């Protein structure tokens, strides 16, 4: 079906439609792999410093929100390493906030931040579906609890020079 659509709607040749779909498929796989590799190595851990998933804007922008990777792992999950990384956020269209995502697994958003202020495409899509009454009973981490977790984790990696050298990808990409 994905090959037929460009042929019918845009009058593409069969070979162009196949090549475009191969690139689409490969890009999707690479975004998924990027989230679960880079976001566990590069980035900040503002919510839980014990687990390894990190926040990454680089992943977030290329994977539609999955970069908030520290948000969905519970405190007992000490084996993983999610981080927050702008590098991962950009390439994954919103998936770079891995640390938040692993720390608060029950939150329906991929990030602490609303889609209006930060790249959080899953949150945007869920808001639209909620307005259409297709999504019900969304769960959110209480803001007071999120702040408490941030305060507990706050040797504040963002102010740490060692963090800047380790997170060179985020430093290059910028805020």
PDB file of C-alpha atoms in Angstrom:
ATOM      1  CA  UNK A   1       0.000   0.000   0.000  1.00  0.00           C
ATOM      2  CA  UNK A   2       2.719   2.603   0.816  1.00  0.00           C
ATOM      3  CA  UNK A   3       4.166   2.054  -2.672  1.00  0.00           C
ATOM      4  CA  UNK A   4       0.796   2.477  -4.410  1.00  0.00           C
ATOM      5  CA  UNK A   5      -0.075   5.821  -2.794  1.00  0.00           C
ATOM      6  CA  UNK A   6       2.739   7.885  -4.442  1.00  0.00           C
ATOM      7  CA  UNK A   7       2.022   6.168  -7.762  1.00  0.00           C
ATOM      8  CA  UNK A   8      -1.679   7.080  -7.644  1.00  0.00           C
ATOM      9  CA  UNK A   9      -1.542  10.511  -5.991  1.00  0.00           C
ATOM     10  CA  UNK A  10       1.699  11.986  -7.373  1.00  0.00           C
ATOM     11  CA  UNK A  11       2.110   9.967 -10.551  1.00  0.00           C
ATOM     12  CA  UNK A  12       5.458   8.541  -9.381  1.00  0.00           C
ATOM     13  CA  UNK A  13       7.096   5.636 -11.138  1.00  0.00           C
ATOM     14  CA  UNK A  14       7.091   2.263  -9.403  1.00  0.00           C
ATOM     15  CA  UNK A  15      10.849   2.319  -8.783  1.00  0.00           C
ATOM     16  CA  UNK A  16      10.737   5.832  -7.234  1.00  0.00           C
ATOM     17  CA  UNK A  17       7.890   4.784  -4.946  1.00  0.00           C
ATOM     18  CA  UNK A  18       9.797   1.671  -3.833  1.00  0.00           C
ATOM     19  CA  UNK A  19      13.018   3.618  -3.195  1.00  0.00           C
ATOM     20  CA  UNK A  20      11.158   6.308  -1.223  1.00  0.00           C
ATOM     21  CA  UNK A  21       9.522   3.633   0.935  1.00  0.00           C
ATOM     22  CA  UNK A  22      12.844   1.893   1.551  1.00  0.00           C
ATOM     23  CA  UNK A  23      14.308   5.207   2.764  1.00  0.00           C
ATOM     24  CA  UNK A  24      11.213   5.794   4.937  1.00  0.00           C
ATOM     25  CA  UNK A  25      11.573   2.354   6.499  1.00  0.00           C
ATOM     26  CA  UNK A  26      15.329   2.694   7.096  1.00  0.00           C
ATOM     27  CA  UNK A  27      14.873   6.181   8.593  1.00  0.00           C
ATOM     28  CA  UNK A  28      12.211   4.858  10.987  1.00  0.00           C
ATOM     29  CA  UNK A  29      14.437   2.001  12.109  1.00  0.00           C
ATOM     30  CA  UNK A  30      17.416   4.296  12.618  1.00  0.00           C
ATOM     31  CA  UNK A  31      15.366   6.730  14.708  1.00  0.00           C
ATOM     32  CA  UNK A  32      14.240   3.867  16.935  1.00  0.00           C
ATOM     33  CA  UNK A  33      17.763   2.535  17.307  1.00  0.00           C
ATOM     34  CA  UNK A  34      19.114   6.042  17.924  1.00  0.00           C
ATOM     35  CA  UNK A  35      16.726   6.570  20.820  1.00  0.00           C
ATOM     36  CA  UNK A  36      17.775   3.434  22.629  1.00  0.00           C
ATOM     37  CA  UNK A  37      21.491   3.854  22.074  1.00  0.00           C
ATOM     38  CA  UNK A  38      22.461   7.545  22.094  1.00  0.00           C
ATOM     39  CA  UNK A  39      19.862   8.525  24.718  1.00  0.00           C
ATOM     40  CA  UNK A  40      21.390   6.026  27.127  1.00  0.00           C
ATOM     41  CA  UNK A  41      24.911   7.400  26.659  1.00  0.00           C
ATOM     42  CA  UNK A  42      24.768  11.162  25.982  1.00  0.00           C
ATOM     43  CA  UNK A  43      22.709  13.808  27.701  1.00  0.00           C
ATOM     44  CA  UNK A  44      21.529  15.040  31.090  1.00  0.00           C
ATOM     45  CA  UNK A  45      19.764  13.189  33.912  1.00  0.00           C
ATOM     46  CA  UNK A  46      17.728  15.906  35.656  1.00  0.00           C
ATOM     47  CA  UNK A  47      15.050  13.603  37.126  1.00  0.00           C
ATOM     48  CA  UNK A  48      16.889  10.502  38.283  1.00  0.00           C
ATOM     49  CA  UNK A  49      20.671  10.238  38.422  1.00  0.00           C
ATOM     50  CA  UNK A  50      20.596   6.577  39.510  1.00  0.00           C
ATOM     51  CA  UNK A  51      19.197   5.254  36.245  1.00  0.00           C
ATOM     52  CA  UNK A  52      21.025   5.849  33.006  1.00  0.00           C
ATOM     53  CA  UNK A  53      18.434   7.083  30.415  1.00  0.00           C
ATOM     54  CA  UNK A  54      19.193  10.701  29.547  1.00  0.00           C
ATOM     55  CA  UNK A  55      17.399  13.741  28.189  1.00  0.00           C
ATOM     56  CA  UNK A  56      18.335  14.508  24.579  1.00  0.00           C
ATOM     57  CA  UNK A  57      16.773  17.193  22.405  1.00  0.00           C
ATOM     58  CA  UNK A  58      18.689  15.753  19.467  1.00  0.00           C
ATOM     59  CA  UNK A  59      16.773  12.454  19.761  1.00  0.00           C
ATOM     60  CA  UNK A  60      13.498  14.223  20.546  1.00  0.00           C
ATOM     61  CA  UNK A  61      13.395  16.158  17.261  1.00  0.00           C
ATOM     62  CA  UNK A  62      14.000  13.063  15.115  1.00  0.00           C
ATOM     63  CA  UNK A  63      11.839  10.489  16.912  1.00  0.00           C
ATOM     64  CA  UNK A  64       8.604  12.354  17.682  1.00  0.00           C
ATOM     65  CA  UNK A  65       9.108  12.643  21.446  1.00  0.00           C
ATOM     66  CA  UNK A  66      10.933   9.545  22.651  1.00  0.00           C
ATOM     67  CA  UNK A  67      14.067  11.440  23.645  1.00  0.00           C
ATOM     68  CA  UNK A  68      12.697  12.181  27.120  1.00  0.00           C
ATOM     69  CA  UNK A  69      14.003   8.744  28.012  1.00  0.00           C
ATOM     70  CA  UNK A  70      14.565   8.988  31.784  1.00  0.00           C
ATOM     71  CA  UNK A  71      10.876   9.731  32.293  1.00  0.00           C
ATOM     72  CA  UNK A  72       9.374   6.226  32.029  1.00  0.00           C
ATOM     73  CA  UNK A  73      11.715   4.015  34.077  1.00  0.00           C
ATOM     74  CA  UNK A  74      10.855   3.354  37.677  1.00  0.00           C
ATOM     75  CA  UNK A  75      13.421   3.902  40.449  1.00  0.00           C
ATOM     76  CA  UNK A  76      14.042   0.160  40.903  1.00  0.00           C
ATOM     77  CA  UNK A  77      15.234  -0.131  37.311  1.00  0.00           C
ATOM     78  CA  UNK A  78      18.954   0.404  37.959  1.00  0.00           C
ATOM     79  CA  UNK A  79      20.329  -1.563  34.982  1.00  0.00           C
ATOM     80  CA  UNK A  80      19.307   0.896  32.259  1.00  0.00           C
ATOM     81  CA  UNK A  81      20.961   4.241  31.655  1.00  0.00           C
ATOM     82  CA  UNK A  82      18.520   6.787  30.079  1.00  0.00           C
ATOM     83  CA  UNK A  83      19.845  10.321  29.545  1.00  0.00           C
ATOM     84  CA  UNK A  84      18.486  13.669  28.373  1.00  0.00           C
ATOM     85  CA  UNK A  85      20.250  14.708  25.151  1.00  0.00           C
ATOM     86  CA  UNK A  86      19.454  17.470  22.655  1.00  0.00           C
ATOM     87  CA  UNK A  87      21.407  15.539  20.003  1.00  0.00           C
ATOM     88  CA  UNK A  88      18.991  12.606  20.193  1.00  0.00           C
ATOM     89  CA  UNK A  89      15.979  14.927  20.506  1.00  0.00           C
ATOM     90  CA  UNK A  90      16.629  16.668  17.166  1.00  0.00           C
ATOM     91  CA  UNK A  91      17.041  13.457  15.151  1.00  0.00           C
ATOM     92  CA  UNK A  92      14.039  11.680  16.658  1.00  0.00           C
ATOM     93  CA  UNK A  93      11.397  14.460  16.446  1.00  0.00           C
ATOM     94  CA  UNK A  94      10.806  14.599  20.191  1.00  0.00           C
ATOM     95  CA  UNK A  95      12.251  11.409  21.683  1.00  0.00           C
ATOM     96  CA  UNK A  96      15.348  12.948  23.314  1.00  0.00           C
ATOM     97  CA  UNK A  97      13.904  13.445  26.801  1.00  0.00           C
ATOM     98  CA  UNK A  98      14.803   9.918  27.841  1.00  0.00           C
ATOM     99  CA  UNK A  99      15.487  10.641  31.521  1.00  0.00           C
ATOM    100  CA  UNK A 100      11.983  12.036  32.163  1.00  0.00           C
ATOM    101  CA  UNK A 101      10.396   9.253  30.126  1.00  0.00           C
ATOM    102  CA  UNK A 102      12.116   6.524  32.215  1.00  0.00           C
ATOM    103  CA  UNK A 103      11.558   8.220  35.581  1.00  0.00           C
ATOM    104  CA  UNK A 104       7.782   8.684  35.118  1.00  0.00           C
ATOM    105  CA  UNK A 105       6.561   5.735  33.008  1.00  0.00           C
ATOM    106  CA  UNK A 106       2.870   6.406  33.704  1.00  0.00           C
ATOM    107  CA  UNK A 107       2.862   9.962  32.309  1.00  0.00           C
ATOM    108  CA  UNK A 108       1.104  10.147  28.937  1.00  0.00           C
ATOM    109  CA  UNK A 109       3.539  12.801  27.685  1.00  0.00           C
ATOM    110  CA  UNK A 110       7.101  12.045  26.676  1.00  0.00           C
ATOM    111  CA  UNK A 111       8.332  15.151  28.457  1.00  0.00           C
ATOM    112  CA  UNK A 112       7.728  17.375  31.434  1.00  0.00           C
ATOM    113  CA  UNK A 113       7.295  20.245  28.981  1.00  0.00           C
ATOM    114  CA  UNK A 114       4.137  20.982  27.060  1.00  0.00           C
ATOM    115  CA  UNK A 115       4.256  20.699  23.262  1.00  0.00           C
ATOM    116  CA  UNK A 116       3.583  24.439  22.975  1.00  0.00           C
ATOM    117  CA  UNK A 117       6.947  25.221  24.606  1.00  0.00           C
ATOM    118  CA  UNK A 118       9.099  22.314  23.590  1.00  0.00           C
ATOM    119  CA  UNK A 119       9.199  19.629  20.910  1.00  0.00           C
ATOM    120  CA  UNK A 120       6.764  17.035  22.244  1.00  0.00           C
ATOM    121  CA  UNK A 121       4.919  15.649  19.223  1.00  0.00           C
ATOM    122  CA  UNK A 122       3.348  12.689  21.094  1.00  0.00           C
ATOM    123  CA  UNK A 123       1.859  15.156  23.594  1.00  0.00           C
ATOM    124  CA  UNK A 124       0.533  17.270  20.711  1.00  0.00           C
ATOM    125  CA  UNK A 125      -1.076  14.244  19.019  1.00  0.00           C
ATOM    126  CA  UNK A 126      -2.575  13.009  22.297  1.00  0.00           C
ATOM    127  CA  UNK A 127      -4.058  16.476  22.933  1.00  0.00           C
ATOM    128  CA  UNK A 128      -5.700  16.441  19.498  1.00  0.00           C
ATOM    129  CA  UNK A 129      -7.051  12.907  20.019  1.00  0.00           C
ATOM    130  CA  UNK A 130      -8.326  13.912  23.460  1.00  0.00           C
ATOM    131  CA  UNK A 131     -10.233  16.874  21.964  1.00  0.00           C
ATOM    132  CA  UNK A 132     -11.779  14.445  19.456  1.00  0.00           C
ATOM    133  CA  UNK A 133     -12.799  12.177  22.375  1.00  0.00           C
ATOM    134  CA  UNK A 134     -10.619   9.353  21.065  1.00  0.00           C
ATOM    135  CA  UNK A 135      -8.323   9.399  24.119  1.00  0.00           C
ATOM    136  CA  UNK A 136      -9.591   9.346  27.701  1.00  0.00           C
ATOM    137  CA  UNK A 137      -8.176   9.372  31.238  1.00  0.00           C
ATOM    138  CA  UNK A 138      -4.647  10.486  30.450  1.00  0.00           C
ATOM    139  CA  UNK A 139      -2.249  10.290  33.369  1.00  0.00           C
ATOM    140  CA  UNK A 140       0.323  12.943  34.261  1.00  0.00           C
ATOM    141  CA  UNK A 141       3.093  13.055  36.807  1.00  0.00           C
ATOM    142  CA  UNK A 142       2.183  15.736  39.374  1.00  0.00           C
ATOM    143  CA  UNK A 143       4.304  18.841  38.826  1.00  0.00           C
ATOM    144  CA  UNK A 144       5.200  18.918  42.527  1.00  0.00           C
ATOM    145  CA  UNK A 145       6.521  15.345  42.309  1.00  0.00           C
ATOM    146  CA  UNK A 146       8.487  16.106  39.134  1.00  0.00           C
ATOM    147  CA  UNK A 147      10.075  19.108  40.862  1.00  0.00           C
ATOM    148  CA  UNK A 148      10.835  16.986  43.935  1.00  0.00           C
ATOM    149  CA  UNK A 149      12.598  14.382  41.753  1.00  0.00           C
ATOM    150  CA  UNK A 150      14.553  17.146  40.013  1.00  0.00           C
ATOM    151  CA  UNK A 151      15.596  18.582  43.380  1.00  0.00           C
ATOM    152  CA  UNK A 152      16.642  15.136  44.630  1.00  0.00           C
ATOM    153  CA  UNK A 153      18.736  14.518  41.498  1.00  0.00           C
ATOM    154  CA  UNK A 154      20.106  18.022  41.595  1.00  0.00           C
ATOM    155  CA  UNK A 155      23.813  17.914  41.754  1.00  0.00           C
ATOM    156  CA  UNK A 156      22.540  19.786  38.768  1.00  0.00           C
ATOM    157  CA  UNK A 157      24.331  18.165  35.895  1.00  0.00           C
ATOM    158  CA  UNK A 158      23.533  21.230  33.801  1.00  0.00           C
ATOM    159  CA  UNK A 159      25.894  23.341  35.922  1.00  0.00           C
ATOM    160  CA  UNK A 160      28.606  20.714  35.976  1.00  0.00           C
ATOM    161  CA  UNK A 161      31.571  21.297  33.637  1.00  0.00           C
ATOM    162  CA  UNK A 162      32.142  17.545  33.460  1.00  0.00           C
ATOM    163  CA  UNK A 163      28.608  17.242  32.100  1.00  0.00           C
ATOM    164  CA  UNK A 164      29.394  19.673  29.285  1.00  0.00           C
ATOM    165  CA  UNK A 165      32.444  17.691  28.215  1.00  0.00           C
ATOM    166  CA  UNK A 166      30.496  14.404  28.326  1.00  0.00           C
ATOM    167  CA  UNK A 167      27.548  15.896  26.458  1.00  0.00           C
ATOM    168  CA  UNK A 168      29.512  17.353  23.587  1.00  0.00           C
ATOM    169  CA  UNK A 169      26.734  16.531  21.120  1.00  0.00           C
ATOM    170  CA  UNK A 170      24.220  18.669  23.024  1.00  0.00           C
ATOM    171  CA  UNK A 171      26.802  21.410  23.431  1.00  0.00           C
ATOM    172  CA  UNK A 172      27.362  21.484  19.656  1.00  0.00           C
ATOM    173  CA  UNK A 173      23.652  21.406  18.784  1.00  0.00           C
ATOM    174  CA  UNK A 174      22.744  24.085  21.349  1.00  0.00           C
ATOM    175  CA  UNK A 175      19.651  24.670  23.421  1.00  0.00           C
TER     176      UNK A 175
END
